[in-house]
Short mmCIF file of C-alpha atoms in Angstrom, two decimals:
data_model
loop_
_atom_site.label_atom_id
_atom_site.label_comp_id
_atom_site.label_asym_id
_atom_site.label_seq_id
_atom_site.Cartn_x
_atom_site.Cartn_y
_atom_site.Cartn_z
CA UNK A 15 0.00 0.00 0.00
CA UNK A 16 1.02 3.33 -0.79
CA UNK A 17 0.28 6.81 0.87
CA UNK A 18 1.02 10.26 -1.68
CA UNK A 19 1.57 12.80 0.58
CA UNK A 20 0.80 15.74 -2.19
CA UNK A 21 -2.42 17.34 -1.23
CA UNK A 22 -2.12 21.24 -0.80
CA UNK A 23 0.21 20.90 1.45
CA UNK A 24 4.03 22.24 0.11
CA UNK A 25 6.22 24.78 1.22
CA UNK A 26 7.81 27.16 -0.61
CA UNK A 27 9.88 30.29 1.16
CA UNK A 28 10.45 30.64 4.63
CA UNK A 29 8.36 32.87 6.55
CA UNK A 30 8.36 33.96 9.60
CA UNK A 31 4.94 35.12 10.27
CA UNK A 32 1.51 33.61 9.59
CA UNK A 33 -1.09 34.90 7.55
CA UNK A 34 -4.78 33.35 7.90
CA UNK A 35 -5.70 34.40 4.37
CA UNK A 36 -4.68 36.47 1.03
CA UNK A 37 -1.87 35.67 -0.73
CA UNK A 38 0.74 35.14 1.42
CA UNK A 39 -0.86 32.41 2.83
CA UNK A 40 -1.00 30.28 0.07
CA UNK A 41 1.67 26.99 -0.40
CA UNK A 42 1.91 25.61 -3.84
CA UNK A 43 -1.28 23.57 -4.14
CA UNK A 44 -0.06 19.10 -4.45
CA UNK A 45 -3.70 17.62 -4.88
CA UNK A 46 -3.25 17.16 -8.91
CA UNK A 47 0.23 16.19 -8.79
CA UNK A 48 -0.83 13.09 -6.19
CA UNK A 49 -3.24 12.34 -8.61
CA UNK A 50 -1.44 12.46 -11.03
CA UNK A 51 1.13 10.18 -9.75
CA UNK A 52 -1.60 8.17 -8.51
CA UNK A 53 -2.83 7.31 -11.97
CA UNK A 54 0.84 6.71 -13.22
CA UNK A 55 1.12 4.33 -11.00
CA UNK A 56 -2.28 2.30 -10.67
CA UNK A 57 -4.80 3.88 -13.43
CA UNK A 58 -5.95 2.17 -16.38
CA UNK A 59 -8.37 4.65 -17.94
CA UNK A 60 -7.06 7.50 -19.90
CA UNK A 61 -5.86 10.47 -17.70
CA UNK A 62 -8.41 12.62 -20.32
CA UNK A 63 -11.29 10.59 -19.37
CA UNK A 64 -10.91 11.04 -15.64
CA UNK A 65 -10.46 15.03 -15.76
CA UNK A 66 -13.66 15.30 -18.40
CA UNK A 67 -16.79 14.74 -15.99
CA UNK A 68 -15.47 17.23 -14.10
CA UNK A 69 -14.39 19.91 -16.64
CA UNK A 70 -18.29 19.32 -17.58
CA UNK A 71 -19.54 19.59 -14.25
CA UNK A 72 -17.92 22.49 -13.68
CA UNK A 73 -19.16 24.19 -16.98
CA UNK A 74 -22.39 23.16 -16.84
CA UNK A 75 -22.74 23.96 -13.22
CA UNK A 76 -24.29 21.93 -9.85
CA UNK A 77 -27.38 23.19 -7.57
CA UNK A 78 -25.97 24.69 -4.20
CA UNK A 79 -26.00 22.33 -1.43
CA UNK A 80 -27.90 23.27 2.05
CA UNK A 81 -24.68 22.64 3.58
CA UNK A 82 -22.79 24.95 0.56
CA UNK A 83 -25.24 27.87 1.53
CA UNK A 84 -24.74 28.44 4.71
CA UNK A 85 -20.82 28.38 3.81
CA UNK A 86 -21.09 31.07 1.66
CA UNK A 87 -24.17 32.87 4.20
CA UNK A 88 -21.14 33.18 6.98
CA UNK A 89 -18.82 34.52 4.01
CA UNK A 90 -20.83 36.81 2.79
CA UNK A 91 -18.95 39.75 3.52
CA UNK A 92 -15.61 37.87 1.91
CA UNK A 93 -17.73 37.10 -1.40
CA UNK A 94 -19.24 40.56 -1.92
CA UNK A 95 -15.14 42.08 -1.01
CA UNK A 96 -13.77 40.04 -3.35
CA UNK A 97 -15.06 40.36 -7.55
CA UNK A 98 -13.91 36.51 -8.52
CA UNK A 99 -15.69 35.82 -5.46
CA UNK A 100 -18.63 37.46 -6.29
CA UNK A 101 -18.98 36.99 -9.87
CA UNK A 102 -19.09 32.85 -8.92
CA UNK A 103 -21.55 33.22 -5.86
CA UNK A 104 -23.33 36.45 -5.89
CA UNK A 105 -22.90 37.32 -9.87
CA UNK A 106 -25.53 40.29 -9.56
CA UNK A 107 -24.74 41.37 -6.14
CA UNK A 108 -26.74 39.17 -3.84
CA UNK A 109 -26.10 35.58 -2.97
CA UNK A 110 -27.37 32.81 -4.80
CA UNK A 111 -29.86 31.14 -2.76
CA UNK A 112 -29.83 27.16 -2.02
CA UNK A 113 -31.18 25.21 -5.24
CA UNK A 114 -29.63 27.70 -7.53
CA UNK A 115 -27.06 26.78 -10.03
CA UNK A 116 -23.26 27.99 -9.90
CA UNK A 117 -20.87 27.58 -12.97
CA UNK A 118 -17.26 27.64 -12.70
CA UNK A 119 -16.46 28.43 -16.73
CA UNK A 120 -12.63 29.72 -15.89
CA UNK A 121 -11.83 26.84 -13.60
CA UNK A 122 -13.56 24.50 -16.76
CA UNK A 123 -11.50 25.67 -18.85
CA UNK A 124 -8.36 25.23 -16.85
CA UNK A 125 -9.78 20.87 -16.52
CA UNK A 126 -9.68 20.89 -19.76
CA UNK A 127 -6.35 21.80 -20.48
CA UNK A 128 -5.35 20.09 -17.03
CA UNK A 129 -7.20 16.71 -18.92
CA UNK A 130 -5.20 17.34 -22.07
CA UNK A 131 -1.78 18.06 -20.87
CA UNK A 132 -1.78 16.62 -17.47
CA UNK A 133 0.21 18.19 -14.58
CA UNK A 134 2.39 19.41 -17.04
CA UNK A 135 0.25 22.66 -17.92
CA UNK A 136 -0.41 23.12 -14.22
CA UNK A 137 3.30 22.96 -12.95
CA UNK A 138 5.51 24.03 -15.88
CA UNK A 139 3.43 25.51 -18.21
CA UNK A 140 1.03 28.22 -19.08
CA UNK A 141 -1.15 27.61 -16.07
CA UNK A 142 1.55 27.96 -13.38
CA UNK A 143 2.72 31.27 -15.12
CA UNK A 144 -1.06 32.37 -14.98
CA UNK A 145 -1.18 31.27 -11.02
CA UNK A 146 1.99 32.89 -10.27
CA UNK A 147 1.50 36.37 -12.25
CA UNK A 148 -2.18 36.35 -10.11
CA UNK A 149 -0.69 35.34 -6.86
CA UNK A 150 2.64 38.11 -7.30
CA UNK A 151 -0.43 40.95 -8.13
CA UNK A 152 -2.41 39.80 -4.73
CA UNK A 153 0.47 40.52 -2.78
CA UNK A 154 1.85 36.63 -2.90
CA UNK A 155 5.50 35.26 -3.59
CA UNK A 156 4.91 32.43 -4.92
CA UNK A 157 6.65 31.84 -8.44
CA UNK A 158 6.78 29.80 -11.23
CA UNK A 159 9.85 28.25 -10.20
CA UNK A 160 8.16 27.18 -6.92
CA UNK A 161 5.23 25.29 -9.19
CA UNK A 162 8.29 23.66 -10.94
CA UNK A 163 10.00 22.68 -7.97
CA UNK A 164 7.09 20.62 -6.33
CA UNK A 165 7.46 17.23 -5.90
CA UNK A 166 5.53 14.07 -4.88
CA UNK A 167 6.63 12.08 -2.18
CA UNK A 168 5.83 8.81 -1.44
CA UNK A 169 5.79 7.33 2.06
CA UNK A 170 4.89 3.64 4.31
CA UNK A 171 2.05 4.04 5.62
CA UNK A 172 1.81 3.62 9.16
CA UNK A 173 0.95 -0.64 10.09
CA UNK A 174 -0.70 -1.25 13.58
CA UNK A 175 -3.42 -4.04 15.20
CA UNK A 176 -6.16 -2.96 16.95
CA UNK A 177 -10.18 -4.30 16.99
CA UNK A 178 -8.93 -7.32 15.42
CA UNK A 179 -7.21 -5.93 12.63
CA UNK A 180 -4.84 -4.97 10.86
CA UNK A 181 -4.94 -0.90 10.66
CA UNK A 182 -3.02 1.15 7.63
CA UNK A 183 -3.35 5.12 7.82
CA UNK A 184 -1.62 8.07 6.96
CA UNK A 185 1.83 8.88 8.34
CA UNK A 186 3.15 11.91 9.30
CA UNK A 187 3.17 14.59 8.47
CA UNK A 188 -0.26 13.63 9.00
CA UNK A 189 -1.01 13.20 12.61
CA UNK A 190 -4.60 11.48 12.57
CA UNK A 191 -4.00 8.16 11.81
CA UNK A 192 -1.55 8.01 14.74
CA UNK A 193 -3.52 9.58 16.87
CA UNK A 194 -6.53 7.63 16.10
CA UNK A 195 -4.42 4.18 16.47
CA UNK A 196 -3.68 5.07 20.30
CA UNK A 197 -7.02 6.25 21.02
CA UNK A 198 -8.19 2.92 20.07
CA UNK A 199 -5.38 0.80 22.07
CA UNK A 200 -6.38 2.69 24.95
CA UNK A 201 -9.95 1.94 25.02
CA UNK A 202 -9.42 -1.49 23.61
CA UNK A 203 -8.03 -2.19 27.42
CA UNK A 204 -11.83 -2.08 28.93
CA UNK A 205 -14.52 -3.87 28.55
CA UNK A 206 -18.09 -3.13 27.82
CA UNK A 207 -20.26 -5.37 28.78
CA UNK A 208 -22.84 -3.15 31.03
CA UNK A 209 -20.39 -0.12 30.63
CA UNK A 210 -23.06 3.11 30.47
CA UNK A 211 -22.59 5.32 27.41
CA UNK A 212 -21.19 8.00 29.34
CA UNK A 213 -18.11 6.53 31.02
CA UNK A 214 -17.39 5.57 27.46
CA UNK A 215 -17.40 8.46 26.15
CA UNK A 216 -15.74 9.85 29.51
CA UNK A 217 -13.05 7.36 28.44
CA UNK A 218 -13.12 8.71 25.51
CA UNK A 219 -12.37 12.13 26.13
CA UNK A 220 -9.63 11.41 28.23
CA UNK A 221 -7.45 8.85 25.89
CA UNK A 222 -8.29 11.89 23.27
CA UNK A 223 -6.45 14.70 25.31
CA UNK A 224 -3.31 12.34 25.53
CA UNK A 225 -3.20 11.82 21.76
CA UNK A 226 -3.41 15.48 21.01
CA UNK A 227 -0.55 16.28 23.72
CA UNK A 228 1.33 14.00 22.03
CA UNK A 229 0.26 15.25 18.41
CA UNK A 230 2.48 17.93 18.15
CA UNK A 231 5.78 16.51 18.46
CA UNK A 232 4.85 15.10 15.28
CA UNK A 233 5.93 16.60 12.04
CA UNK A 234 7.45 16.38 8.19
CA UNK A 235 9.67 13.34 8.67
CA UNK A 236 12.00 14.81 6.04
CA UNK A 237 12.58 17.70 8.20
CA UNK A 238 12.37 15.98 11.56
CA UNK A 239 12.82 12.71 13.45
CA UNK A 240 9.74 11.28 14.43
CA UNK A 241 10.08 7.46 14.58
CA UNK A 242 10.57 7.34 18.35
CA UNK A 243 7.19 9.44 18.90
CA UNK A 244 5.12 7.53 16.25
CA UNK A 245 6.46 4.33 17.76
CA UNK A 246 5.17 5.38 21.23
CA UNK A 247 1.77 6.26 19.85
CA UNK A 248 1.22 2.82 18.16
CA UNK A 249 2.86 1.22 20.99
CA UNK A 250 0.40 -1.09 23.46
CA UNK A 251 2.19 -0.99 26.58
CA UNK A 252 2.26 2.83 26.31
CA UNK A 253 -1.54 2.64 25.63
CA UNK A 254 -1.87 0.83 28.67
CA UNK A 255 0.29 2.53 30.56
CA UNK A 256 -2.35 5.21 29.75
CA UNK A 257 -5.51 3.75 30.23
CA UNK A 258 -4.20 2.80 34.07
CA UNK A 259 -3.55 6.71 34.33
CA UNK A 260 -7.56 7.78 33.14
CA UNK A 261 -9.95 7.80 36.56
CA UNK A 262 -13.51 7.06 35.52
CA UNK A 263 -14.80 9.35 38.28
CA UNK A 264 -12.52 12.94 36.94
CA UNK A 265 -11.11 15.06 34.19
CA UNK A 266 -8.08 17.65 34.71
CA UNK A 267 -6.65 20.42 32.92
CA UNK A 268 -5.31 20.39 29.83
CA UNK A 269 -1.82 20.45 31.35
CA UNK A 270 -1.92 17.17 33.08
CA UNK A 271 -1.84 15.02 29.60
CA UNK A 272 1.32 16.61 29.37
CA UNK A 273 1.14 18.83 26.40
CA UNK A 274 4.46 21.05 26.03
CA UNK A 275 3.32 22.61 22.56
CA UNK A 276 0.58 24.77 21.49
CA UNK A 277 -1.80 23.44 19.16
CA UNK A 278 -1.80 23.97 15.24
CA UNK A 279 -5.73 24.24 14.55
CA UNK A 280 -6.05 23.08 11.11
CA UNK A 281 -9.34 23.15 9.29
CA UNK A 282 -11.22 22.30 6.28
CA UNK A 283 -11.07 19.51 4.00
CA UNK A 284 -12.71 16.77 2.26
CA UNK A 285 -13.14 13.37 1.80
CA UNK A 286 -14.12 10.45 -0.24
CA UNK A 287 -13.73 6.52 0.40
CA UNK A 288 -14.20 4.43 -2.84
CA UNK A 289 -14.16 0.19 -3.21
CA UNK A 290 -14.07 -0.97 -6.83
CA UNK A 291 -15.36 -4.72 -7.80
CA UNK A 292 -11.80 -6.35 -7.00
CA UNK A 293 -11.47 -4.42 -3.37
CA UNK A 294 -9.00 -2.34 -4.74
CA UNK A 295 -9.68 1.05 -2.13
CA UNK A 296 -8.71 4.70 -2.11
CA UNK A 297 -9.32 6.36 1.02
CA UNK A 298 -8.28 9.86 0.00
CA UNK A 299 -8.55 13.48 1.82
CA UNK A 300 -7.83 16.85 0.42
CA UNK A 301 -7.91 20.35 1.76
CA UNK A 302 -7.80 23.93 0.71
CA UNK A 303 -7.51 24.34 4.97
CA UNK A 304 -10.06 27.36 6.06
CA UNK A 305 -13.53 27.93 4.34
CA UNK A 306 -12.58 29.09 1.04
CA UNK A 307 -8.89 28.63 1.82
CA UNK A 308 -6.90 31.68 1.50
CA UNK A 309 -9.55 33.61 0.30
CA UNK A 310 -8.31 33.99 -3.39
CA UNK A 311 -9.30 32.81 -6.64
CA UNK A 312 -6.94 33.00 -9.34
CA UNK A 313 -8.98 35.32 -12.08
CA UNK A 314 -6.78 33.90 -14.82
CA UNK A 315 -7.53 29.92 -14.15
CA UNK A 316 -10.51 30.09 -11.56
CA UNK A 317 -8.70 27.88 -9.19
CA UNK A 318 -9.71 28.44 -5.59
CA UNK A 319 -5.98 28.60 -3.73
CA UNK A 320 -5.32 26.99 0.13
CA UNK A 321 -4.30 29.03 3.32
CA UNK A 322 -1.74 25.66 4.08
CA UNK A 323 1.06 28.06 5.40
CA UNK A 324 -1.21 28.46 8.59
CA UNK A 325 -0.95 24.95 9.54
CA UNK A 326 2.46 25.38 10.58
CA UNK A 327 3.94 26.44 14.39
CA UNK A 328 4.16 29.95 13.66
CA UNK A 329 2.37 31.68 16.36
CA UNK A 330 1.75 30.12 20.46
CA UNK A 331 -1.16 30.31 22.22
CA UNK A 332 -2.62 29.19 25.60
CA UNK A 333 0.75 30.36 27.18
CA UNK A 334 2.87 27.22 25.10
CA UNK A 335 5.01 27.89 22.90
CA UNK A 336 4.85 26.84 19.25
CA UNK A 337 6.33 23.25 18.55
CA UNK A 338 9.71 23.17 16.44
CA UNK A 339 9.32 19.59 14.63
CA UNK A 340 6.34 22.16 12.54
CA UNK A 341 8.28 24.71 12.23
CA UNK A 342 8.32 26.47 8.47
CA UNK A 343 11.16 25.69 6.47
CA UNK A 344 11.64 25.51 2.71
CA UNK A 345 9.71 22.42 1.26
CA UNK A 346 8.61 21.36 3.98
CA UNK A 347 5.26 19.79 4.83
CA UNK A 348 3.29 21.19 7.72
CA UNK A 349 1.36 19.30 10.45
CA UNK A 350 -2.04 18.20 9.56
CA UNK A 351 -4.91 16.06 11.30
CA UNK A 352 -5.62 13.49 7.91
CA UNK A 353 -7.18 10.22 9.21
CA UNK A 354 -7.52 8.37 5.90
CA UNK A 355 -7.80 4.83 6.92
CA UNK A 356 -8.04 1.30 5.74
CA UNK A 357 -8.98 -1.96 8.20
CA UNK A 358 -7.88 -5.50 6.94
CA UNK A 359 -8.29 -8.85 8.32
CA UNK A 360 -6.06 -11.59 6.49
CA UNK A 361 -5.30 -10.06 3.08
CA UNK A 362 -9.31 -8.78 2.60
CA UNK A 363 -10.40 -5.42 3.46
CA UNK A 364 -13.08 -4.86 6.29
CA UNK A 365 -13.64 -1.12 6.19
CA UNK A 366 -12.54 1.88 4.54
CA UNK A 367 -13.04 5.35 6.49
CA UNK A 368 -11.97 8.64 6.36
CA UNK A 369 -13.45 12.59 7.47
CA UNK A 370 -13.39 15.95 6.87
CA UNK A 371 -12.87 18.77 9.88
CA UNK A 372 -9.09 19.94 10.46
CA UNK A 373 -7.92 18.89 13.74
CA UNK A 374 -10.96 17.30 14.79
CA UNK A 375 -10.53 14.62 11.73
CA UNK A 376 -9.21 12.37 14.00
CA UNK A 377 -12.77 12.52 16.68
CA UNK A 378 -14.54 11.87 13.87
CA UNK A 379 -13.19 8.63 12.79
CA UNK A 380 -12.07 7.19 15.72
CA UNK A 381 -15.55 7.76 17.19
CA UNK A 382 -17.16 6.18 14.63
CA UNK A 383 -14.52 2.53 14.97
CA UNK A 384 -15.63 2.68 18.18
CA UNK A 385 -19.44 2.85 17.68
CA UNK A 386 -18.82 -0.23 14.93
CA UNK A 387 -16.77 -2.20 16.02
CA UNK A 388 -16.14 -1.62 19.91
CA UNK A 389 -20.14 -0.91 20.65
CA UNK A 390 -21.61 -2.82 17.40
CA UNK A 391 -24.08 -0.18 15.62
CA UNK A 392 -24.66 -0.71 12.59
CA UNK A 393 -22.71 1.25 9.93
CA UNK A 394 -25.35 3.94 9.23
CA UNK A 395 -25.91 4.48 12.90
CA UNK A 396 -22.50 4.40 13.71
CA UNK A 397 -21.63 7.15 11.08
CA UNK A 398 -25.08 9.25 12.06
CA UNK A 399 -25.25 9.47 16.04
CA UNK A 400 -23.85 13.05 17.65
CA UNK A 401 -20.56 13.10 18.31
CA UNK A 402 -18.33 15.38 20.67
CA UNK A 403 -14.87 17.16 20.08
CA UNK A 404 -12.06 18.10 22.17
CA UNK A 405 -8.75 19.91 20.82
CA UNK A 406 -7.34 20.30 24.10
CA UNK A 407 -6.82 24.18 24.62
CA UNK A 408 -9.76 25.74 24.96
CA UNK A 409 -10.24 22.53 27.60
CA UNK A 410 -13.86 21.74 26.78
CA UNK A 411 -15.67 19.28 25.26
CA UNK A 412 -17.95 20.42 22.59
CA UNK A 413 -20.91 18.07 21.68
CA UNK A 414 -23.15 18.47 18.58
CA UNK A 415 -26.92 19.63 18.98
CA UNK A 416 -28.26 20.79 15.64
CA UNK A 417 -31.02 20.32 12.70
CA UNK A 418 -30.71 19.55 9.31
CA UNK A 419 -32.95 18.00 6.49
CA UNK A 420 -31.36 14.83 7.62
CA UNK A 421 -32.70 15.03 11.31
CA UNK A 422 -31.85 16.22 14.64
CA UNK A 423 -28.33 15.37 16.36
CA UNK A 424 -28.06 15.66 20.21
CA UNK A 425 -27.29 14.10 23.28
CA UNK A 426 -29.67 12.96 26.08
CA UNK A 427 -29.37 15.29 29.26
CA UNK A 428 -28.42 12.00 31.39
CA UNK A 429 -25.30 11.82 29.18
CA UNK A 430 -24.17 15.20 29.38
CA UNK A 431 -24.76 15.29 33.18
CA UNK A 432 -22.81 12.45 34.15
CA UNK A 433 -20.22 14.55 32.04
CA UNK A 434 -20.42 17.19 33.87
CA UNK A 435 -20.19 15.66 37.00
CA UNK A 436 -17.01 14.25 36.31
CA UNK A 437 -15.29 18.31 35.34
CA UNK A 438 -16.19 18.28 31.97
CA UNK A 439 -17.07 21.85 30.60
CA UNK A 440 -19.54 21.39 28.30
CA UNK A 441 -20.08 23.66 24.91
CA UNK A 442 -22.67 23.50 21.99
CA UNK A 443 -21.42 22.98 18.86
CA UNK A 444 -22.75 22.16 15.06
CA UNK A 445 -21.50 19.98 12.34
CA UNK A 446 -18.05 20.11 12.52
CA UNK A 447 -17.08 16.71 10.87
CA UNK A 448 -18.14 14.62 7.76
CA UNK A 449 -17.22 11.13 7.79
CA UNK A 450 -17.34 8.60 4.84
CA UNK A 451 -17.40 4.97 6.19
CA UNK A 452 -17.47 1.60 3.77
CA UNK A 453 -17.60 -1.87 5.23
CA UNK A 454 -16.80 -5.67 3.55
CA UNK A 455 -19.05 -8.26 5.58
CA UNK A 456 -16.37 -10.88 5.68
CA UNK A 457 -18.52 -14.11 6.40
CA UNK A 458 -22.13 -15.67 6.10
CA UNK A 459 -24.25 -15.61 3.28
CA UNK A 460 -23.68 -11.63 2.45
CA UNK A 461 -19.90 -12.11 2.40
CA UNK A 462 -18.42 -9.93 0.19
CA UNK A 463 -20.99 -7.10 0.34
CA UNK A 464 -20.50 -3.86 0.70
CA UNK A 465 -22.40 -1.13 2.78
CA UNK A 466 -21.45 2.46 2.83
CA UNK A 467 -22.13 5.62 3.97
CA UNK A 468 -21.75 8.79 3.17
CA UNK A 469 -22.54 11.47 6.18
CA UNK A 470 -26.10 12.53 6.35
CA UNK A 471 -24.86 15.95 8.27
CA UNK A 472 -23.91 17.45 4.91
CA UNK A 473 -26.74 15.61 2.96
CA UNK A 474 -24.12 12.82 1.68
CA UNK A 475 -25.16 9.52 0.24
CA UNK A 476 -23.11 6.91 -0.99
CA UNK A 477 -23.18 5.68 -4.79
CA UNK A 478 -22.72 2.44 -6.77
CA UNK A 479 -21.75 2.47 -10.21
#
């Protein structure tokens, strides 16, 4: 198995400073060269054929989403500031309303030279000069040497066992997957037979804020040496060693998991899990970071550009200072929260899973593994109850209790008083993850099929083709 670590997330020049949008906060955008690479190395249709459908989609436009619409209600102000912006999502002045239909003709255009040239256009060509002439007039540095200069990397993917099986998932500088993989060692020391929902989640919470201590001693492994941390977190005895140290009957501050750094909050992102016929699986997550990235879309090419450069330790907060295996340097990768993740048993796949939502990524997924596989729901349920967050500083524990089309997510008052009784400070919050979840039954009559799910919270549902 291979991970691509290529998605938005290069570095170019060293800065010292961070900027949370505009030009300067841009890093050379990797998504097309992983694919790219990707399709080199595995793909059997022709590159042109895979770009097409969505040249066309983007020509012929798509409806706005529920979820789309109130993205662009809380940018509003950004949109109507900004006259690329504007001319996609409010093209006469006022927003376009949910059902209505967006085109994206400059960004078509671009797919279709993307789909005749392949990355060649898009990091030596005519489309880099076009992205680095708009970037240099917003204020950016990036050149076209810097589009030239990116390169794929391929890394192992981090191997573990826990539920039963065999876990692969993203290495760093993705932090997720490892973070994820102790979370689940840890728990995987109780039991649960007559174990109340709440001391689970209690649990929970508390295995969480020693993963995201550790999190950020984790960093570019090109840069920095991470083996011994990344060893720790997969490491059972340390997960026990940490489940003996979690009281069922308290929380503490943030301090007492031992967390020297301050957090990197990344955000963002997107994800999609797809099984073919012969079980071949991509599990594959890509980000432009914060809502509408940086902020800037290139008027030559209509390509909406990423804010990466904040996900590196630039600035501290919480009174910690910033960690130094994330500090920027020249081609560096910065820290990021990707959970894509892939479950075997033997040499078949059991599930596929992956999410969307920065640093809480890793809540997302490991909360749902645990609902499947730890407390048996069924995949849909699994994927659809509420779900809390933690990201260590502020210290509180924010569960979900909002509406959609899809239904209404909360958590029963017993629940969130037995978590408060045990310290826990308690916060609202809405949907602030999307996961995608596939499952292989391995045995009985259905062996061999396939159930997925695609998050209801954003009005996802999965396809078969």
């Amino acid at each position: 198995m291979m991970i691509i670590s290529a998605i938005s997330k290069d570095m170019f020049l060293l800065e010292s400073f961070c900027r949370k949008d505009g030009a300067l906060s841009i890093a050379v955008p990797g998504q097309l060269a992983g694919l790219y690479k990707a399709h080199k190395e595995y793909g059997k249709i022709q590159w042109a054929s895979l770009v097409k459908p969505a040249e066309i989609l983007a020509r012929r436009g798509f409806n706005i989403s529920e979820a789309l619409f109130q993205k662009m209600t809380k940018a509003k102000a950004i949109i109507l500031a900004n006259n690329e912006l504007q001319s996609i999502f409010a093209p006469r002045g006022k927003l376009l309303i949910e059902g209505q239909t967006i085109h994206l003709r400059k960004l078509a255009d671009t797919l279709a030279a993307i789909a005749k040239d392949g990355m060649n256009s898009f990091y030596n060509g005519v489309i880099a000069r076009s992205l680095a002439e708009d970037i240099k007039k917003a204020g950016g540095i990036i050149t076209k040497a810097d589009f030239e200069k990116y390169r794929v990397i391929t890394r192992k993917p981090i191997g573990a066992r826990a539920l039963g099986y065999d876990i692969v998932t993203a290495p760093p500088p993705a932090a997720g997957g490892a973070m994820m993989i102790l979370i689940l060692k840890i728990l995987s020391n109780y039991g649960t037979n007559g174990v109340p929902i709440w001391l689970e989640m209690h649990r929970y919470i508390e295995a969480l804020k020693y993963a995201l201590a550790l999190r950020m001693n984790l960093g570019d492994p090109a840069f920095v040496n991470v083996t011994n941390v990344l060893q720790t977190m997969i490491s059972t005895s340390f997960a026990k060693s940490l489940k003996d140290q979690i009281n069922d009957n308290k929380t503490f501050d943030s301090a007492h998991y031992g967390s020297k750094w301050s957090q990197v909050y990344d955000q963002g992102t997107t994800h999609i899990c797809v099984v073919d016929n012969q079980r071949n699986v991509v599990t594959m997550t890509t980000s432009l970071n914060s809502i509408f990235g940086s902020k800037f879309m290139s008027p030559s090419t209509g390509i909406f550009l990423n804010n990466q450069m904040c996900d590196f330790s630039v600035t501290s907060s919480h009174e910690r200072p910033p960690s130094p295996a994330n500090f920027v340097q020249p081609f560096k990768r910065p820290l990021s929260s990707m959970a894509p993740t892939i479950l075997v048993k033997g040499k078949q796949v059991k599930a596929v899973i992956g999410a969307a939502g920065g640093i809480l990524i890793p809540d997302a997924v490991t909360q749902v593994l645990i609902n499947h596989f730890i407390l048996k729901m069924d995949p849909f349920t699994a994927v659809r109850i509420p779900r809390l967050y933690h990201m260590l500083y502020p210290d509180v524990v924010f569960h979900e209790k909002f509406t959609t089309k899809a239904g209404q997510y909360e958590y029963k008052s017993k629940v969130l008083n037995e978590l408060k009784k045990r310290g826990h400070l308690l916060r609202v919050c809405s949907s602030w993850t999307i996961c995608q979840f596939v499952i292989q039954k391995l045995s009985g009559p259905d062996s061999g099929q396939l159930v997925a799910v695609s998050d209801p919270r954003k009005g996802g549902a999965p396809a078969g083709y």
